[in-house]
PDB file of C-alpha atoms in Angstrom:
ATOM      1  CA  UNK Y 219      90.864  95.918 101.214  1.00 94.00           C
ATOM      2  CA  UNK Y 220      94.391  95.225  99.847  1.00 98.00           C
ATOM      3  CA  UNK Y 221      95.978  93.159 102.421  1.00 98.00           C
ATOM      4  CA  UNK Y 222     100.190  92.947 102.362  1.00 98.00           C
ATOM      5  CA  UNK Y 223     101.153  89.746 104.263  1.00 98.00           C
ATOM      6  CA  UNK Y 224     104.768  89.643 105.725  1.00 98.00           C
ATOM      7  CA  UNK Y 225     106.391  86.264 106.720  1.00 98.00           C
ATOM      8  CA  UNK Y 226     109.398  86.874 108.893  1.00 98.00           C
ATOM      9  CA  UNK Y 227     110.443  82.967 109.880  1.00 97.00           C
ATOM     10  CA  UNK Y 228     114.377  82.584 109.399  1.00 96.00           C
ATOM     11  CA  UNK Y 229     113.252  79.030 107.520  1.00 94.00           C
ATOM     12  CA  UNK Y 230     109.713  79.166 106.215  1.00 95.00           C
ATOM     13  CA  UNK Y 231     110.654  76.828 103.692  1.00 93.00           C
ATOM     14  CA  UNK Y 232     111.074  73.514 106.043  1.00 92.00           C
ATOM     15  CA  UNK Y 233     108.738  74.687 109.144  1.00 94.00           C
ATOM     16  CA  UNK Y 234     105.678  72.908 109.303  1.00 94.00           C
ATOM     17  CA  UNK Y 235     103.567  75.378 110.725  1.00 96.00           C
ATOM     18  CA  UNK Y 236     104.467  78.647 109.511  1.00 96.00           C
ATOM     19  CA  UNK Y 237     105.239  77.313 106.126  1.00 96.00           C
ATOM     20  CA  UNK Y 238     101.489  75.699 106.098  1.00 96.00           C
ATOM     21  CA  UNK Y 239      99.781  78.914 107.278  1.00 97.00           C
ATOM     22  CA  UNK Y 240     101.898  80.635 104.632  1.00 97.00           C
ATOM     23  CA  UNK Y 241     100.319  78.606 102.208  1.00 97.00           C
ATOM     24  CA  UNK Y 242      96.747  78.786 103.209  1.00 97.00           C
ATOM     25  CA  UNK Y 243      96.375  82.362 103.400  1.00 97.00           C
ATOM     26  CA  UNK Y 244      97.716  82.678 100.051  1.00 97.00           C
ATOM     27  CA  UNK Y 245      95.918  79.794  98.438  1.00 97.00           C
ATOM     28  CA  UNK Y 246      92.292  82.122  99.918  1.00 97.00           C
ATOM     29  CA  UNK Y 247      93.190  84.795  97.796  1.00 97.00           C
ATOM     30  CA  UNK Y 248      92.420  87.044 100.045  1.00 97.00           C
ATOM     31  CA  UNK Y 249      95.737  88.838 100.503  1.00 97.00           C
ATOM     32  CA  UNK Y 250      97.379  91.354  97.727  1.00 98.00           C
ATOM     33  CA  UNK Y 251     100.735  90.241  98.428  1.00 98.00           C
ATOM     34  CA  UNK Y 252     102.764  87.467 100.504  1.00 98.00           C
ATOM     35  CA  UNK Y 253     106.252  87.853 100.772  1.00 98.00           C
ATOM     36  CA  UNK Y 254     108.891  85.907 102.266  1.00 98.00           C
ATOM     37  CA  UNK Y 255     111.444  88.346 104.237  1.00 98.00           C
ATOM     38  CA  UNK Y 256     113.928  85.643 104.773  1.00 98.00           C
ATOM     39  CA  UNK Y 257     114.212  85.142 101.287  1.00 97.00           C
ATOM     40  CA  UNK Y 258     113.551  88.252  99.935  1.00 98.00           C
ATOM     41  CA  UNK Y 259     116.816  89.421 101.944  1.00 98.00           C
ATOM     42  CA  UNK Y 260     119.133  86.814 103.176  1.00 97.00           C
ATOM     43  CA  UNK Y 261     121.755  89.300 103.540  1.00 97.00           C
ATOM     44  CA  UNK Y 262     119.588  91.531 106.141  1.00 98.00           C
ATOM     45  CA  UNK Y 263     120.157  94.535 103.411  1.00 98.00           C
ATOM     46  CA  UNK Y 264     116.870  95.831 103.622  1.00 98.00           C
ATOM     47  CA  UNK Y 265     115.193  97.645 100.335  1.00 98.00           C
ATOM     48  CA  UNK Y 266     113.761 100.503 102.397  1.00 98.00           C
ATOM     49  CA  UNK Y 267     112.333 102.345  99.586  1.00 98.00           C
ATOM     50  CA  UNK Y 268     110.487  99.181  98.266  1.00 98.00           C
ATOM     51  CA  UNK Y 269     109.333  98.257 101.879  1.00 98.00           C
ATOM     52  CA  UNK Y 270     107.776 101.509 102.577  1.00 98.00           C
ATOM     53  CA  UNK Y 271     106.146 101.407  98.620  1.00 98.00           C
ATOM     54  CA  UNK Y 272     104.543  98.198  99.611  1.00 98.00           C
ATOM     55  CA  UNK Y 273     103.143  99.510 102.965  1.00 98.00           C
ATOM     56  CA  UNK Y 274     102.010 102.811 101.076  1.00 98.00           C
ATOM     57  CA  UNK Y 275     100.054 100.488  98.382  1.00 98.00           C
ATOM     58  CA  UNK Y 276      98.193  97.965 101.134  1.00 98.00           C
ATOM     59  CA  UNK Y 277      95.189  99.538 103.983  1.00 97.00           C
ATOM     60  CA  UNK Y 278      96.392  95.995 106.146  1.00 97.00           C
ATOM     61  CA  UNK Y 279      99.941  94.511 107.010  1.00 98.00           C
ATOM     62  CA  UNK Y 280      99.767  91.059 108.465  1.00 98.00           C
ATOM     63  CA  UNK Y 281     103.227  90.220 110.033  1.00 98.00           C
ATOM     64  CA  UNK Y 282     103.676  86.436 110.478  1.00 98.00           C
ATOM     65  CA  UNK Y 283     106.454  85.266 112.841  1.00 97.00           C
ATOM     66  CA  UNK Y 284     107.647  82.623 115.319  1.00 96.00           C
ATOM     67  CA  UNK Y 285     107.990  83.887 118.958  1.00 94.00           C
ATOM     68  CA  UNK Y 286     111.920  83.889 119.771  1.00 88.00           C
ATOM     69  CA  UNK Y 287     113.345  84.105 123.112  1.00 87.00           C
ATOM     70  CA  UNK Y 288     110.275  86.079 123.858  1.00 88.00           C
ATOM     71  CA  UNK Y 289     110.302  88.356 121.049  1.00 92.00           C
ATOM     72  CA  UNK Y 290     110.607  88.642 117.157  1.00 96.00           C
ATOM     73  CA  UNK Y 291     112.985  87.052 114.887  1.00 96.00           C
ATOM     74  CA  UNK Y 292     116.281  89.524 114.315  1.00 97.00           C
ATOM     75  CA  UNK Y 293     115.319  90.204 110.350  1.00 98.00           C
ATOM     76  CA  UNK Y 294     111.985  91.681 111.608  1.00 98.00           C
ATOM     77  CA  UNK Y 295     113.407  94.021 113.954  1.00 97.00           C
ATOM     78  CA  UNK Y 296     115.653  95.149 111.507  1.00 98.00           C
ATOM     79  CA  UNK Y 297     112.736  96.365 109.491  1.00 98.00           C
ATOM     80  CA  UNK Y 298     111.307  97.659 111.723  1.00 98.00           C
ATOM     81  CA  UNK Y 299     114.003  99.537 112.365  1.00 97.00           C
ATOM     82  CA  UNK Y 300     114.887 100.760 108.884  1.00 98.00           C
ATOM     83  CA  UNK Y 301     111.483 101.060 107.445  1.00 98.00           C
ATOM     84  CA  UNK Y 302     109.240 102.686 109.484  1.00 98.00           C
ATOM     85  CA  UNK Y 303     111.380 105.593 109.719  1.00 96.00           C
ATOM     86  CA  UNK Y 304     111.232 109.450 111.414  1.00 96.00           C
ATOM     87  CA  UNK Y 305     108.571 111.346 109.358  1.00 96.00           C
ATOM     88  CA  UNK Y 306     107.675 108.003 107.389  1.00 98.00           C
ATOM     89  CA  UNK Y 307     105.912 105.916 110.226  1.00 97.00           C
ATOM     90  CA  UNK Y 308     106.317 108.854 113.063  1.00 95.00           C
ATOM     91  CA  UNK Y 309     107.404 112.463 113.273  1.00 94.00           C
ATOM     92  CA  UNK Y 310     105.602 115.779 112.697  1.00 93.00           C
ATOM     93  CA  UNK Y 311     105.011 114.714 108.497  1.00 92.00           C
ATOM     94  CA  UNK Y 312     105.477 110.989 109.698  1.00 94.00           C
ATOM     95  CA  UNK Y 313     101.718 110.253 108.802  1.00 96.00           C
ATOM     96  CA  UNK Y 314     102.040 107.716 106.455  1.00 97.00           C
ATOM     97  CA  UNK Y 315     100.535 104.710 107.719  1.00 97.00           C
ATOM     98  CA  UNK Y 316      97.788 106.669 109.624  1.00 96.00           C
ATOM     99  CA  UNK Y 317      94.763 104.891 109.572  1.00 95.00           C
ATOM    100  CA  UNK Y 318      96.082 101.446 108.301  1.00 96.00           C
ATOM    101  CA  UNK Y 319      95.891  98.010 110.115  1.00 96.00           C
ATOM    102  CA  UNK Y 320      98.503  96.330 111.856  1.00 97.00           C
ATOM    103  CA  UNK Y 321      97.749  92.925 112.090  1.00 97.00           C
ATOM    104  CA  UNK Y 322     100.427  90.267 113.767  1.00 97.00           C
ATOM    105  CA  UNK Y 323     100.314  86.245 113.583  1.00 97.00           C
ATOM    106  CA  UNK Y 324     102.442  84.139 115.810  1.00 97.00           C
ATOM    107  CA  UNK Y 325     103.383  80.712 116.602  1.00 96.00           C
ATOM    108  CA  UNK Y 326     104.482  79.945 120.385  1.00 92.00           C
ATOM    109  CA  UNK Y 327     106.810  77.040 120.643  1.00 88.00           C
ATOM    110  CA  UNK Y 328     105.910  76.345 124.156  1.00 84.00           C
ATOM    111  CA  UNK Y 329     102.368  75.254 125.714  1.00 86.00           C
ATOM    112  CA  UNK Y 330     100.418  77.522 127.189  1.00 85.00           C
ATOM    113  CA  UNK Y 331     101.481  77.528 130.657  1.00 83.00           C
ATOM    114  CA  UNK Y 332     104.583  78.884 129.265  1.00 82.00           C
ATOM    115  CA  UNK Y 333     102.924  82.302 128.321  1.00 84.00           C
ATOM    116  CA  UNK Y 334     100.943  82.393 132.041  1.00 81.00           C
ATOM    117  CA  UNK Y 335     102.256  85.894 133.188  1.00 77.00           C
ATOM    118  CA  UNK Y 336     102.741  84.006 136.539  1.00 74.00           C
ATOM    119  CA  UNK Y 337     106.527  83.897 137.699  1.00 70.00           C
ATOM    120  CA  UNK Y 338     108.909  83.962 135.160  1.00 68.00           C
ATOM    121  CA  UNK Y 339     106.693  83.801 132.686  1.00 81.00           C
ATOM    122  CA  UNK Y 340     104.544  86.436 130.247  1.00 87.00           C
ATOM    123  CA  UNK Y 341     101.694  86.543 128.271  1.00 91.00           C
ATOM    124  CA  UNK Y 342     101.785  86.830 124.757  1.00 92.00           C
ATOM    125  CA  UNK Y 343      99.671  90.278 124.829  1.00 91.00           C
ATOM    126  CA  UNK Y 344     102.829  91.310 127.044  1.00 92.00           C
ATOM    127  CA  UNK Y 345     105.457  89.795 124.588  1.00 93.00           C
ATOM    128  CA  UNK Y 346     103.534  91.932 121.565  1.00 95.00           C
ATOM    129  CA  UNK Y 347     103.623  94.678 123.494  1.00 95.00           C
ATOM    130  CA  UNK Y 348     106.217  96.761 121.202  1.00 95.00           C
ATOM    131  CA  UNK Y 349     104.193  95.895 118.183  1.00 96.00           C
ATOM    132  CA  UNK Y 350     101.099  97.970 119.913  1.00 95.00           C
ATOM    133  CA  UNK Y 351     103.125 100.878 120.863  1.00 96.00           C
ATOM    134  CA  UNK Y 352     104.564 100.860 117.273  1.00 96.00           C
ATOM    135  CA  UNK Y 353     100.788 100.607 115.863  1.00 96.00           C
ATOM    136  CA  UNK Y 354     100.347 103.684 118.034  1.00 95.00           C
ATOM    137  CA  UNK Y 355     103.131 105.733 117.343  1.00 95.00           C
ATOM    138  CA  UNK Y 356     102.819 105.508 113.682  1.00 96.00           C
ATOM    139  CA  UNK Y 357      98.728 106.002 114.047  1.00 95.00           C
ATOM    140  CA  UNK Y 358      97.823 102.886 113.120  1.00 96.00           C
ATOM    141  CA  UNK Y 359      94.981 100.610 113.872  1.00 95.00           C
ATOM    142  CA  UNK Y 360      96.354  97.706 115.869  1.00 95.00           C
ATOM    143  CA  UNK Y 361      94.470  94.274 115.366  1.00 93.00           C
ATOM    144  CA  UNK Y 362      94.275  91.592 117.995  1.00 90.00           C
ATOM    145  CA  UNK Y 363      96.950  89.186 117.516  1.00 94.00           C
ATOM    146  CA  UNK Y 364      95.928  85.680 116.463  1.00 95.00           C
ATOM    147  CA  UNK Y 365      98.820  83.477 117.785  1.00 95.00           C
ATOM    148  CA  UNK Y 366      99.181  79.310 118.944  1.00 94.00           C
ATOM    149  CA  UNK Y 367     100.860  77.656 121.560  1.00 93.00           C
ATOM    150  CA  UNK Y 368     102.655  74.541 121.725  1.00 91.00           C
ATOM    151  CA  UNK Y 369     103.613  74.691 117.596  1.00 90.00           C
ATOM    152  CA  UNK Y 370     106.427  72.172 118.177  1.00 87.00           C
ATOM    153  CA  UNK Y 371     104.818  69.465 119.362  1.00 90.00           C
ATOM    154  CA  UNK Y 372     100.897  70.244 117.721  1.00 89.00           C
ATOM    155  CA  UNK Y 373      99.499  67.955 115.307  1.00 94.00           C
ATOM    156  CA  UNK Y 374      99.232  68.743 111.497  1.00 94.00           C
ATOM    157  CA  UNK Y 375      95.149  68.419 111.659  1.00 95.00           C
ATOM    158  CA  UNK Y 376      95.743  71.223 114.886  1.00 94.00           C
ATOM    159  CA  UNK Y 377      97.911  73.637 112.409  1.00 94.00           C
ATOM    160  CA  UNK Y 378      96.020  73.489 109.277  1.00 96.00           C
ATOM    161  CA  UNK Y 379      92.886  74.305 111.590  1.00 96.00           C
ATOM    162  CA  UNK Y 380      94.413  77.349 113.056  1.00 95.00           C
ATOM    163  CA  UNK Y 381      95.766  78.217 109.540  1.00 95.00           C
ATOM    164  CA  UNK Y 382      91.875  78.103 108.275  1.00 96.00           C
ATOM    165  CA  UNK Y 383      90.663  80.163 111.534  1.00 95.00           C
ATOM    166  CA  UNK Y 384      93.602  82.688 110.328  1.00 95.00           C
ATOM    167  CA  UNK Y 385      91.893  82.636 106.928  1.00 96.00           C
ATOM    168  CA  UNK Y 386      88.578  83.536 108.006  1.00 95.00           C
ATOM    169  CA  UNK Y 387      89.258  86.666 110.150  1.00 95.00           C
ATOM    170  CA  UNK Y 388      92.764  88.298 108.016  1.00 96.00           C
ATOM    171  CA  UNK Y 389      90.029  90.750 106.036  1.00 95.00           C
ATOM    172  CA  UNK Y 390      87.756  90.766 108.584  1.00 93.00           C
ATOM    173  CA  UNK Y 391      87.367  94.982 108.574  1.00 89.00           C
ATOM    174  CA  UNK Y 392      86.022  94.450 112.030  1.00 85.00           C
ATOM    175  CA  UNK Y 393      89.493  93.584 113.661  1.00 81.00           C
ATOM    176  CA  UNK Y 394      90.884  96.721 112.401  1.00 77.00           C
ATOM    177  CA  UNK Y 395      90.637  98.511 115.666  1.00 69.00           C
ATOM    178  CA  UNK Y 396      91.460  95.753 118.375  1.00 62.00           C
ATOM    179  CA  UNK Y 397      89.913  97.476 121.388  1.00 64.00           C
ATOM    180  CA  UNK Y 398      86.462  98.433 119.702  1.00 63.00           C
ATOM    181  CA  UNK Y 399      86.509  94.371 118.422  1.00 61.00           C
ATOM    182  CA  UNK Y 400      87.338  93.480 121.809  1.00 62.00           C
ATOM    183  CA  UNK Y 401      84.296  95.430 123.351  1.00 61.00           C
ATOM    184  CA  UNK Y 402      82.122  94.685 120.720  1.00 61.00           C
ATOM    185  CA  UNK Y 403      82.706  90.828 121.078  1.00 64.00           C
ATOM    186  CA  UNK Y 404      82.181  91.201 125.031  1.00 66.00           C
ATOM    187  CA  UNK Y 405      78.736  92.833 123.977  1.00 66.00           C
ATOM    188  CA  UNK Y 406      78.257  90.114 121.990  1.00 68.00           C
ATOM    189  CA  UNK Y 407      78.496  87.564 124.885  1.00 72.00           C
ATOM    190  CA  UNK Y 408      76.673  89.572 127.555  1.00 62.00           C
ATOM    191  CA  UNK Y 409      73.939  89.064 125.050  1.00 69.00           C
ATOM    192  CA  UNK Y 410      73.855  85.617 124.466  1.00 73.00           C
ATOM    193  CA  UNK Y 411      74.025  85.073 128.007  1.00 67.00           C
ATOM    194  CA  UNK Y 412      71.084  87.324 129.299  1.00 63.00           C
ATOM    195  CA  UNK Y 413      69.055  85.691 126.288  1.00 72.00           C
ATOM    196  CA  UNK Y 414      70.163  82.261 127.657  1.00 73.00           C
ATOM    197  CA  UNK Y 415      68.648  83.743 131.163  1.00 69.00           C
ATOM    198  CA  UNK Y 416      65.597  84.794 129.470  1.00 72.00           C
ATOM    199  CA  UNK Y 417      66.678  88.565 130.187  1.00 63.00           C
ATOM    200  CA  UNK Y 418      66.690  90.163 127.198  1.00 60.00           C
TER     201      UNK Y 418
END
C-alpha cells in the first residue's frame, strides 16, 4: 500500500505535537510520502496538477491537522477546494480517487468535555463531518479518524504515545472502510464478552 501523508499545521515546525507525530510516522517507514503543505506553499498558490499526481500515485491519503475554531486550518480547505475538482474527485468522469482511503489525524486543543455534543459543544465525528461527505462524494473509502484531546496542555510521554498508536494502525488495510472496521471491532467485543460469560 503506498500511503501519501499530508500535514496541514500553519507551523509544524515549532508545534510539539503535530511536529512529533510528523516525525514518527515518517521515521516507521511506512508512508510513501510526507509532505508539509505549509511549507510546500506559503503563498496558498496551490500546484493543482502536482496535488492531484500525488493522490493518483498513493491507494491512502492521511491528512494531519490541528482542529481550528471547529474545523480545518484555511490552507487545507483551499485544497480541498482546488484539487479535488469537478470530474477529478466528483462528476460523471470524476472517478479518480474511487476506491482509495481517506484517512484524517487530528489534534484537539481542548479536553474532552469540550467535544461532548452537549450544549454548545460537538463531537469530533460531527466536526469531521465534511471530510466524510467528501470521502463519499469522490467514492472513497473513509477511515475512522484517529484524533487527541487536550494537545495543549498533554504531556510529551502522552504525545509520543499517541504518535506510536498512529503508527501502528496508518497501513492497517482494515481501516480502509470505517463502518465495516467499526462493526467488525463491535463483533470483536461481543465476543470477548460472551467468552468472558462462558457463552460462546
Amino acid at each position: 500500500m503506498k500511503i501519501l501523508h499530508l500535514v496541514f499545521h500553519p507551523n509544524l515546525a515549532t508545534s510539539r505535537v503535530n511536529n512529533t507525530w510528523q516525525k514518527q510516522i515518517i521515521a516507521s517507514g511506512k508512508v510513501t510520502t510526507s509532505r508539509d503543505m505549509y511549507n510546500e506553499y506559503p503563498d496558498f498558490q496551490i500546484d493543482k496538477d502536482k496535488e492531484q499526481k500525488l493522490l493518483l500515485e498513493h491507494d491512502r491519503i492521511v491528512i494531519q491537522f490541528p482542529i481550528y475554531w471547529w474545523s480545518m486550518t484555511p490552507l487545507l480547505k483551499k485544497w480541498l477546494d482546488d484539487v479535488l475538482e469537478y470530474q477529478f474527485a466528483y462528476g460523471s468522469k470524476g472517478d479518480k480517487l474511487k476506491g482509495k482511503d481517506l484517512m484524517l489525524i487530528c489534534s484537539a486543543g481542548g479536553q474532552a468535555k469540550n467535544y461532548s455534543g452537549f450544549d454548545m459543544f460537538a463531537t469530533v465525528p460531527e466536526i469531521l463531518k465534511p471530510f466524510q461527505l467528501t470521502a463519499n462524494l469522490a467514492q472513497m473509502n473513509y477511515a475512522q479518524p484517529l484524533y487527541m484531546f487536550n494537545a495543549d496542555a498533554c504531556s510529551d510521554d502522552e504525545v509520543e504515545r499517541y504518535g506510536k498508536s498512529w503508527v501502528r494502525v496508518i497501513d492497517d488495510e482494515k481501516r480502509g472502510n470505517g463502518l465495516s472496521f467499526a462493526n467488525a471491532k463491535i463483533r470483536d467485543e461481543l465476543d470477548e464478552v460472551y467468552e468472558q460469560l462462558g457463552m460462546a
